[in-house]
Structures are given as C-alpha cells and as structure tokens.
Amino acid sequence: MKQTKGWSFLIGILLVAAGLTLVLAVFVFSGWDLGKLNTTLCVSNSYDIEEPFAEIRVKTTTAAVRFARSSDGTCRVACYENEKMPHTVAVEDGCLTVSVRDERKWMDHISLFSVSNPEITVFLPQNEYVKLAVSVTTGSVDIPGGFAFGEMDISCTTGSVKSMASVTGKAAIVGTTGWVKLSDAAVGALDISLATGNIDLRNVSCAENAGLRVTTGKTQVSGMTCGSFASKGSTGDLVLEHLLVEGSLSATRSTGDVKLESCDAGEITITTDTGDITGTLLSEKVFSAKTDTGRVHLPQTFSGGKCSLTTDTGDIQIALK
C-alpha cells in the first residue's frame, strides 16, 4: 500500500514538472513576448455620428471608457475592441448608444493569455448633455472637466471611476471593487456606493445631499461643501478635511478612525465601534461624547448645534480651530 502511494506521488511530481517544462518552452519559443501568446485579437474601429443627441448611454463588458472633447465639432466613437465582441454605435430616440455584441462561440471563452486592453473613446462636440449613463463590468471610466450633464449614472463592477464633470441633478456611482475619484466638480446631489475600494473627493460642491457608502476601504474628502453629508462604512478610515455642511453631518463606521480637519456642520453625529474620533471644528457646538475604552477631550462650549460622538473602543479628541 505504501509503495503504491509512493509511485502515485512520484508520477504526480513528474507530471507537474512536465507541465512547467512545457510552459517554459512556450515562453522561450515566443522570445518572452506575451503579445505573441495572446489569443484575444483586438481591432480598431471608428464610428462617425451625424445625428443630434442629448443623452449618452454606454454599456460594455471589458473595456476602458473615456470621454474627450471633439476637435472638429463632430461626434466620433473610437473603439479598440475584441474582434468577436464588437460594439454597436447608433443614435436612438435622441440618445447616443454604445453597446457590445458578444459574438463569441463557447471555445472563444477559453483563452491562454490575454494582454489586450480594449478601450472606448467618445469624442463629444458639445459641453452639455441631458444625461450620461455608463455601465462597465471590468474596466475604468474617465470623464474630464469641461462637460456638464443633467444626470449621471455610472456602474463599474471592477475598476475605477474618475470624473471632473459637473452634474446639475444627481450623480450616482456604484461599484463592487475599485476606487472613485471626483475632483473640481459641482453636483446637485451625490450618491456613491462601493463594496471594496476607496472614495476620494477633492474640491467638490454638492447643493443637496452627499451620500457615501463603502463596505471595506478608505473615504477621504478634501475641500467640499454640501447641503447634508452622510457616510457609512464597515472597515476603513474616514478622513474629512475642510468639509462644510449646511445641515447635518453623520458618519458611521464599524472599524476605523474618523478624522476631521477644519470641518463644520449645523449638526454632527459620528459613531464608530472600534476607532478614534479626532480633529478640529470651526464653530462651537453642544457636545456629548461616550467611549467605553479611551480618553475624551472636548472644548468647553455650550452653544451651537448638537455634536454627538460615540465610540466603543477608542479616543475622542476634538478642538476648535
């Protein structure tokens, strides 16, 4: 019995060694150029749009989506795409629609190597549009400054979202894994939800409510004004710098520190199970604080809005600046 197990183990080792040798031989034969081993072929296609449109909708699977200003006043969609997953580009009921067509057969889903990076670039002739909707499974979304939309709805399962565009209505961004960065932008309302990743807001003006949710990851805000602010998260730090809120500011964390630097709001409520609550505020508040394990240091003020700070394990230290 022991001899049989010994032979089985030896045969297994020999098979693994043979497989590694074969892989090594393939790499040597290709001159260590992964491009030669690529089994996914991509082609470049360009689509010219002549019909007028007020809305934009892009739905793709694996591609980076970016927007750029047209240099000649016409709309063009440039796609570097999988030859068996081309995109359909058309204007339907005043909406520029870009959608992927999956023409692969079952054997096309088996790929040894894929080093291609599909990309969709939409060259827009105007600065303002009624609505922008983008849905990406794996990829990134990049919207530069200079564009304005009535509404923005972005969904990115795995990847990053970067936007400097203004939105008069609601800007909604949903992702599973990745990061979201908004900078130098004005929005009517903001709703960002991430499962795993980071949220980074810099120089953002939000007229109404700003809602930020992340299950695991860091949220950082630097230079922001809004009507109300709410941040929820399970694991990760919340860093707020120069955040001015007209109404209420609320933050909830299970595990993570909450740091405030030169912030203010009409009313403040911060709760974390495990983490410190520290920082500086710009005006007096009526403070109430509770910690099971930790130190509490607060200004001796008795006017202003309510400021409720709670942590189970951690310090609470707030000062007026």
Tab-separated table of C-alpha atoms in Angstrom:
chain	number	residue	atom	x	y	z
A	1	MET	CA	0.000	0.000	0.000
A	2	LYS	CA	2.779	2.415	0.936
A	3	GLN	CA	4.645	1.515	-2.265
A	4	THR	CA	1.542	2.321	-4.376
A	5	LYS	CA	1.206	5.751	-2.719
A	6	GLY	CA	4.876	6.365	-3.328
A	7	TRP	CA	4.561	5.640	-7.045
A	8	SER	CA	1.433	7.868	-7.295
A	9	PHE	CA	3.263	10.728	-5.631
A	10	LEU	CA	6.257	10.304	-7.970
A	11	ILE	CA	4.039	10.257	-11.050
A	12	GLY	CA	2.306	13.431	-9.861
A	13	ILE	CA	5.640	15.194	-9.429
A	14	LEU	CA	6.739	14.134	-12.919
A	15	LEU	CA	3.501	15.419	-14.484
A	16	VAL	CA	3.856	18.801	-12.759
A	17	ALA	CA	7.478	19.036	-13.892
A	18	ALA	CA	6.468	18.173	-17.464
A	19	GLY	CA	3.794	20.871	-17.421
A	20	LEU	CA	6.207	23.503	-16.130
A	21	THR	CA	8.742	22.488	-18.768
A	22	LEU	CA	6.131	22.848	-21.498
A	23	VAL	CA	5.129	26.321	-20.279
A	24	LEU	CA	8.772	27.373	-20.106
A	25	ALA	CA	9.350	26.099	-23.644
A	26	VAL	CA	6.394	28.140	-24.925
A	27	PHE	CA	7.767	31.301	-23.336
A	28	VAL	CA	11.245	30.683	-24.757
A	29	PHE	CA	9.817	29.981	-28.208
A	30	SER	CA	7.926	33.304	-28.114
A	31	GLY	CA	11.044	35.191	-27.100
A	32	TRP	CA	9.361	36.050	-23.777
A	33	ASP	CA	6.932	38.275	-25.694
A	34	LEU	CA	3.467	37.756	-24.185
A	35	GLY	CA	1.912	39.534	-27.145
A	36	LYS	CA	2.793	36.563	-29.337
A	37	LEU	CA	0.850	34.306	-26.985
A	38	ASN	CA	-2.211	36.497	-26.989
A	39	THR	CA	-5.282	34.504	-28.080
A	40	THR	CA	-7.603	37.532	-27.971
A	41	LEU	CA	-7.349	39.650	-31.103
A	42	CYS	CA	-8.382	43.296	-30.924
A	43	VAL	CA	-9.082	45.635	-33.830
A	44	SER	CA	-9.559	49.401	-34.117
A	45	ASN	CA	-12.887	50.697	-35.411
A	46	SER	CA	-14.140	54.266	-35.684
A	47	TYR	CA	-17.798	55.315	-35.861
A	48	ASP	CA	-18.856	58.773	-37.072
A	49	ILE	CA	-22.122	60.152	-35.713
A	50	GLU	CA	-24.070	62.731	-37.690
A	51	GLU	CA	-27.457	62.696	-35.904
A	52	PRO	CA	-28.001	65.100	-32.979
A	53	PHE	CA	-28.402	63.665	-29.478
A	54	ALA	CA	-28.934	64.949	-25.937
A	55	GLU	CA	-28.290	61.757	-23.954
A	56	ILE	CA	-25.405	59.271	-23.885
A	57	ARG	CA	-25.540	55.615	-22.902
A	58	VAL	CA	-22.516	53.269	-22.943
A	59	LYS	CA	-22.789	49.606	-21.953
A	60	THR	CA	-19.786	47.319	-22.301
A	61	THR	CA	-18.067	44.434	-20.550
A	62	THR	CA	-14.273	44.599	-20.526
A	63	ALA	CA	-13.090	47.994	-21.709
A	64	ALA	CA	-11.869	51.345	-20.510
A	65	VAL	CA	-14.369	54.091	-21.311
A	66	ARG	CA	-13.223	57.669	-21.598
A	67	PHE	CA	-14.699	60.888	-22.931
A	68	ALA	CA	-12.897	63.697	-24.745
A	69	ARG	CA	-13.747	66.986	-26.421
A	70	SER	CA	-14.052	66.753	-30.203
A	71	SER	CA	-11.529	68.892	-32.041
A	72	ASP	CA	-13.595	69.339	-35.208
A	73	GLY	CA	-17.103	69.795	-33.810
A	74	THR	CA	-18.312	66.320	-34.815
A	75	CYS	CA	-19.045	63.222	-32.739
A	76	ARG	CA	-16.874	60.166	-33.170
A	77	VAL	CA	-16.593	56.935	-31.193
A	78	ALA	CA	-13.235	55.177	-31.428
A	79	CYS	CA	-13.167	51.554	-30.273
A	80	TYR	CA	-10.197	49.295	-29.740
A	81	GLU	CA	-12.223	46.131	-29.327
A	82	ASN	CA	-12.201	42.357	-29.392
A	83	GLU	CA	-12.892	41.332	-32.981
A	84	LYS	CA	-15.526	38.887	-31.735
A	85	MET	CA	-17.038	41.402	-29.319
A	86	PRO	CA	-17.641	44.485	-31.498
A	87	HIS	CA	-19.719	47.452	-30.406
A	88	THR	CA	-22.865	48.832	-31.962
A	89	VAL	CA	-22.873	52.628	-32.130
A	90	ALA	CA	-26.054	54.492	-33.085
A	91	VAL	CA	-28.396	57.317	-32.129
A	92	GLU	CA	-31.767	56.051	-30.903
A	93	ASP	CA	-34.528	58.490	-29.861
A	94	GLY	CA	-32.030	61.279	-29.252
A	95	CYS	CA	-29.649	59.064	-27.286
A	96	LEU	CA	-26.148	58.103	-28.411
A	97	THR	CA	-25.970	54.381	-27.624
A	98	VAL	CA	-22.797	52.302	-27.495
A	99	SER	CA	-23.351	48.621	-26.699
A	100	VAL	CA	-21.261	45.479	-27.017
A	101	ARG	CA	-22.232	42.479	-29.154
A	102	ASP	CA	-20.825	39.202	-27.896
A	103	GLU	CA	-20.357	37.020	-30.997
A	104	ARG	CA	-18.008	34.524	-29.380
A	105	LYS	CA	-18.600	30.796	-29.514
A	106	TRP	CA	-18.010	28.615	-26.491
A	107	MET	CA	-14.429	27.790	-27.499
A	108	ASP	CA	-13.603	31.509	-27.717
A	109	HIS	CA	-14.090	31.802	-23.967
A	110	ILE	CA	-11.018	29.572	-23.475
A	111	SER	CA	-8.008	31.879	-23.609
A	112	LEU	CA	-4.482	31.024	-22.517
A	113	PHE	CA	-3.254	34.612	-22.495
A	114	SER	CA	-4.925	37.975	-22.989
A	115	VAL	CA	-2.750	41.076	-22.821
A	116	SER	CA	-5.026	43.348	-24.857
A	117	ASN	CA	-6.613	46.402	-23.273
A	118	PRO	CA	-9.893	47.258	-25.033
A	119	GLU	CA	-10.810	50.939	-24.954
A	120	ILE	CA	-13.739	53.114	-25.997
A	121	THR	CA	-13.194	56.838	-26.537
A	122	VAL	CA	-16.211	59.057	-27.140
A	123	PHE	CA	-15.359	62.402	-28.737
A	124	LEU	CA	-18.163	64.843	-27.913
A	125	PRO	CA	-18.826	68.058	-29.877
A	126	GLN	CA	-20.795	69.838	-27.119
A	127	ASN	CA	-20.160	70.637	-23.465
A	128	GLU	CA	-23.633	69.993	-22.059
A	129	TYR	CA	-25.911	66.943	-22.254
A	130	VAL	CA	-29.111	65.887	-20.543
A	131	LYS	CA	-27.941	62.514	-19.207
A	132	LEU	CA	-24.901	60.246	-19.105
A	133	ALA	CA	-25.202	56.538	-18.272
A	134	VAL	CA	-22.189	54.194	-18.328
A	135	SER	CA	-22.118	50.514	-17.380
A	136	VAL	CA	-18.795	48.630	-17.329
A	137	THR	CA	-18.120	45.148	-15.981
A	138	THR	CA	-14.313	45.279	-15.864
A	139	GLY	CA	-12.566	48.480	-16.816
A	140	SER	CA	-12.425	52.150	-15.997
A	141	VAL	CA	-14.443	55.302	-16.648
A	142	ASP	CA	-12.713	58.649	-17.179
A	143	ILE	CA	-14.677	61.909	-17.599
A	144	PRO	CA	-12.570	65.070	-17.849
A	145	GLY	CA	-13.574	68.556	-16.824
A	146	GLY	CA	-15.431	70.897	-19.130
A	147	PHE	CA	-18.507	68.667	-19.511
A	148	ALA	CA	-21.859	69.172	-17.776
A	149	PHE	CA	-24.733	66.691	-17.504
A	150	GLY	CA	-28.250	66.913	-16.159
A	151	GLU	CA	-27.890	63.436	-14.638
A	152	MET	CA	-25.041	60.966	-14.286
A	153	ASP	CA	-25.401	57.228	-13.625
A	154	ILE	CA	-22.228	55.108	-13.615
A	155	SER	CA	-21.886	51.421	-12.776
A	156	CYS	CA	-18.464	49.748	-12.706
A	157	THR	CA	-18.173	46.264	-11.240
A	158	THR	CA	-14.366	46.061	-11.159
A	159	GLY	CA	-12.336	49.134	-11.994
A	160	SER	CA	-12.004	52.837	-11.365
A	161	VAL	CA	-14.169	55.883	-11.937
A	162	LYS	CA	-12.628	59.330	-12.343
A	163	SER	CA	-14.753	62.375	-13.070
A	164	MET	CA	-14.278	66.145	-13.187
A	165	ALA	CA	-17.616	66.843	-14.871
A	166	SER	CA	-20.441	68.905	-13.405
A	167	VAL	CA	-23.919	67.498	-12.843
A	168	THR	CA	-26.914	69.754	-12.243
A	169	GLY	CA	-29.031	66.870	-10.925
A	170	LYS	CA	-27.966	63.641	-9.227
A	171	ALA	CA	-24.635	61.915	-9.778
A	172	ALA	CA	-24.843	58.216	-8.856
A	173	ILE	CA	-21.802	55.913	-8.922
A	174	VAL	CA	-21.943	52.225	-7.980
A	175	GLY	CA	-19.018	49.787	-7.891
A	176	THR	CA	-18.015	46.465	-6.405
A	177	THR	CA	-14.206	46.595	-6.397
A	178	GLY	CA	-12.163	49.659	-7.297
A	179	TRP	CA	-11.929	53.341	-6.499
A	180	VAL	CA	-13.882	56.502	-7.210
A	181	LYS	CA	-12.325	59.946	-7.520
A	182	LEU	CA	-14.256	63.170	-8.062
A	183	SER	CA	-12.412	66.464	-8.261
A	184	ASP	CA	-13.102	70.095	-9.168
A	185	ALA	CA	-16.772	69.396	-9.843
A	186	ALA	CA	-20.208	70.722	-8.887
A	187	VAL	CA	-23.161	68.350	-8.487
A	188	GLY	CA	-26.765	68.692	-7.407
A	189	ALA	CA	-26.824	65.515	-5.298
A	190	LEU	CA	-24.240	62.778	-4.861
A	191	ASP	CA	-24.628	59.055	-4.184
A	192	ILE	CA	-21.539	56.800	-4.201
A	193	SER	CA	-21.612	53.145	-3.166
A	194	LEU	CA	-18.610	50.766	-3.141
A	195	ALA	CA	-18.174	47.286	-1.717
A	196	THR	CA	-14.360	47.227	-1.632
A	197	GLY	CA	-12.275	50.239	-2.568
A	198	ASN	CA	-11.528	53.878	-1.849
A	199	ILE	CA	-13.547	57.067	-2.303
A	200	ASP	CA	-11.649	60.304	-2.904
A	201	LEU	CA	-13.421	63.679	-3.244
A	202	ARG	CA	-11.476	66.895	-3.797
A	203	ASN	CA	-12.898	70.373	-4.335
A	204	VAL	CA	-16.475	69.213	-4.834
A	205	SER	CA	-19.582	71.323	-4.412
A	206	CYS	CA	-22.829	69.468	-3.708
A	207	ALA	CA	-26.003	71.547	-3.477
A	208	GLU	CA	-28.093	68.871	-1.754
A	209	ASN	CA	-27.271	65.576	-0.023
A	210	ALA	CA	-23.959	63.751	-0.375
A	211	GLY	CA	-24.168	60.044	0.495
A	212	LEU	CA	-21.002	57.911	0.563
A	213	ARG	CA	-21.075	54.178	1.352
A	214	VAL	CA	-18.133	51.768	1.345
A	215	THR	CA	-18.022	48.351	2.976
A	216	THR	CA	-14.239	47.960	3.098
A	217	GLY	CA	-11.992	50.863	2.210
A	218	LYS	CA	-10.962	54.403	2.967
A	219	THR	CA	-13.032	57.501	2.315
A	220	GLN	CA	-11.261	60.844	2.013
A	221	VAL	CA	-12.854	64.244	1.444
A	222	SER	CA	-10.778	67.373	0.964
A	223	GLY	CA	-12.475	70.680	0.219
A	224	MET	CA	-16.218	70.088	-0.067
A	225	THR	CA	-19.463	71.977	0.553
A	226	CYS	CA	-22.871	70.315	0.645
A	227	GLY	CA	-26.389	70.611	1.986
A	228	SER	CA	-26.094	67.445	4.097
A	229	PHE	CA	-23.470	64.719	4.377
A	230	ALA	CA	-23.772	61.031	5.296
A	231	SER	CA	-21.014	58.421	5.230
A	232	LYS	CA	-21.405	54.754	6.127
A	233	GLY	CA	-18.782	52.006	6.194
A	234	SER	CA	-17.779	48.781	7.869
A	235	THR	CA	-13.975	48.713	7.744
A	236	GLY	CA	-11.800	51.684	6.853
A	237	ASP	CA	-10.880	55.190	7.906
A	238	LEU	CA	-12.900	58.322	7.176
A	239	VAL	CA	-10.818	61.476	6.663
A	240	LEU	CA	-12.662	64.791	6.313
A	241	GLU	CA	-10.741	67.973	5.540
A	242	HIS	CA	-12.343	71.380	5.011
A	243	LEU	CA	-15.822	69.894	4.782
A	244	LEU	CA	-18.569	72.494	5.253
A	245	VAL	CA	-22.116	71.169	5.634
A	246	GLU	CA	-25.129	73.432	5.852
A	247	GLY	CA	-27.312	70.840	7.553
A	248	SER	CA	-26.401	67.568	9.233
A	249	LEU	CA	-23.148	65.614	9.068
A	250	SER	CA	-23.386	61.934	10.010
A	251	ALA	CA	-20.739	59.217	9.865
A	252	THR	CA	-20.856	55.568	10.896
A	253	ARG	CA	-18.015	53.045	10.995
A	254	SER	CA	-17.646	49.567	12.471
A	255	THR	CA	-13.848	49.518	12.408
A	256	GLY	CA	-11.873	52.624	11.525
A	257	ASP	CA	-10.855	56.092	12.644
A	258	VAL	CA	-12.788	59.257	11.874
A	259	LYS	CA	-10.597	62.330	11.423
A	260	LEU	CA	-11.840	65.892	10.931
A	261	GLU	CA	-9.705	68.874	9.947
A	262	SER	CA	-11.290	72.342	9.802
A	263	CYS	CA	-14.817	70.962	9.317
A	264	ASP	CA	-18.199	72.304	10.307
A	265	ALA	CA	-21.899	71.484	10.085
A	266	GLY	CA	-25.200	72.537	11.586
A	267	GLU	CA	-25.383	69.232	13.463
A	268	ILE	CA	-22.843	66.398	13.782
A	269	THR	CA	-23.332	62.721	14.649
A	270	ILE	CA	-20.344	60.339	14.484
A	271	THR	CA	-20.338	56.704	15.617
A	272	THR	CA	-17.605	54.085	15.355
A	273	ASP	CA	-17.299	50.755	17.153
A	274	THR	CA	-13.523	50.435	17.044
A	275	GLY	CA	-11.563	53.592	16.266
A	276	ASP	CA	-10.687	57.125	17.328
A	277	ILE	CA	-12.657	60.291	16.644
A	278	THR	CA	-10.275	63.231	16.390
A	279	GLY	CA	-9.874	66.596	14.712
A	280	THR	CA	-10.876	70.243	14.630
A	281	LEU	CA	-14.151	72.108	14.077
A	282	LEU	CA	-14.720	75.707	13.040
A	283	SER	CA	-17.538	76.701	15.397
A	284	GLU	CA	-18.841	75.988	18.877
A	285	LYS	CA	-21.091	73.022	19.492
A	286	VAL	CA	-23.112	71.444	22.279
A	287	PHE	CA	-21.011	68.326	22.727
A	288	SER	CA	-21.948	64.887	24.006
A	289	ALA	CA	-19.407	62.068	23.919
A	290	LYS	CA	-19.211	58.438	25.007
A	291	THR	CA	-16.421	55.867	24.887
A	292	ASP	CA	-16.167	52.566	26.725
A	293	THR	CA	-12.384	52.369	26.491
A	294	GLY	CA	-10.490	55.568	25.781
A	295	ARG	CA	-9.977	59.216	26.615
A	296	VAL	CA	-12.313	62.137	25.963
A	297	HIS	CA	-11.117	65.691	25.385
A	298	LEU	CA	-13.637	68.277	24.175
A	299	PRO	CA	-13.937	72.068	24.156
A	300	GLN	CA	-15.952	73.605	26.984
A	301	THR	CA	-18.675	75.207	24.875
A	302	PHE	CA	-22.424	75.414	25.488
A	303	SER	CA	-23.809	76.976	22.306
A	304	GLY	CA	-24.206	75.945	18.694
A	305	GLY	CA	-25.626	72.833	17.095
A	306	LYS	CA	-25.539	69.361	18.587
A	307	CYS	CA	-22.385	67.259	18.224
A	308	SER	CA	-22.770	63.628	19.310
A	309	LEU	CA	-19.619	61.463	19.270
A	310	THR	CA	-19.634	57.769	20.200
A	311	THR	CA	-17.006	55.001	20.093
A	312	ASP	CA	-16.807	51.689	21.915
A	313	THR	CA	-13.023	51.343	21.736
A	314	GLY	CA	-11.052	54.490	21.042
A	315	ASP	CA	-10.305	58.092	21.979
A	316	ILE	CA	-12.430	61.173	21.344
A	317	GLN	CA	-10.430	64.373	20.952
A	318	ILE	CA	-11.930	67.453	19.316
A	319	ALA	CA	-10.663	71.046	19.323
A	320	LEU	CA	-11.924	74.339	17.921
A	321	LYS	CA	-9.802	75.962	15.221
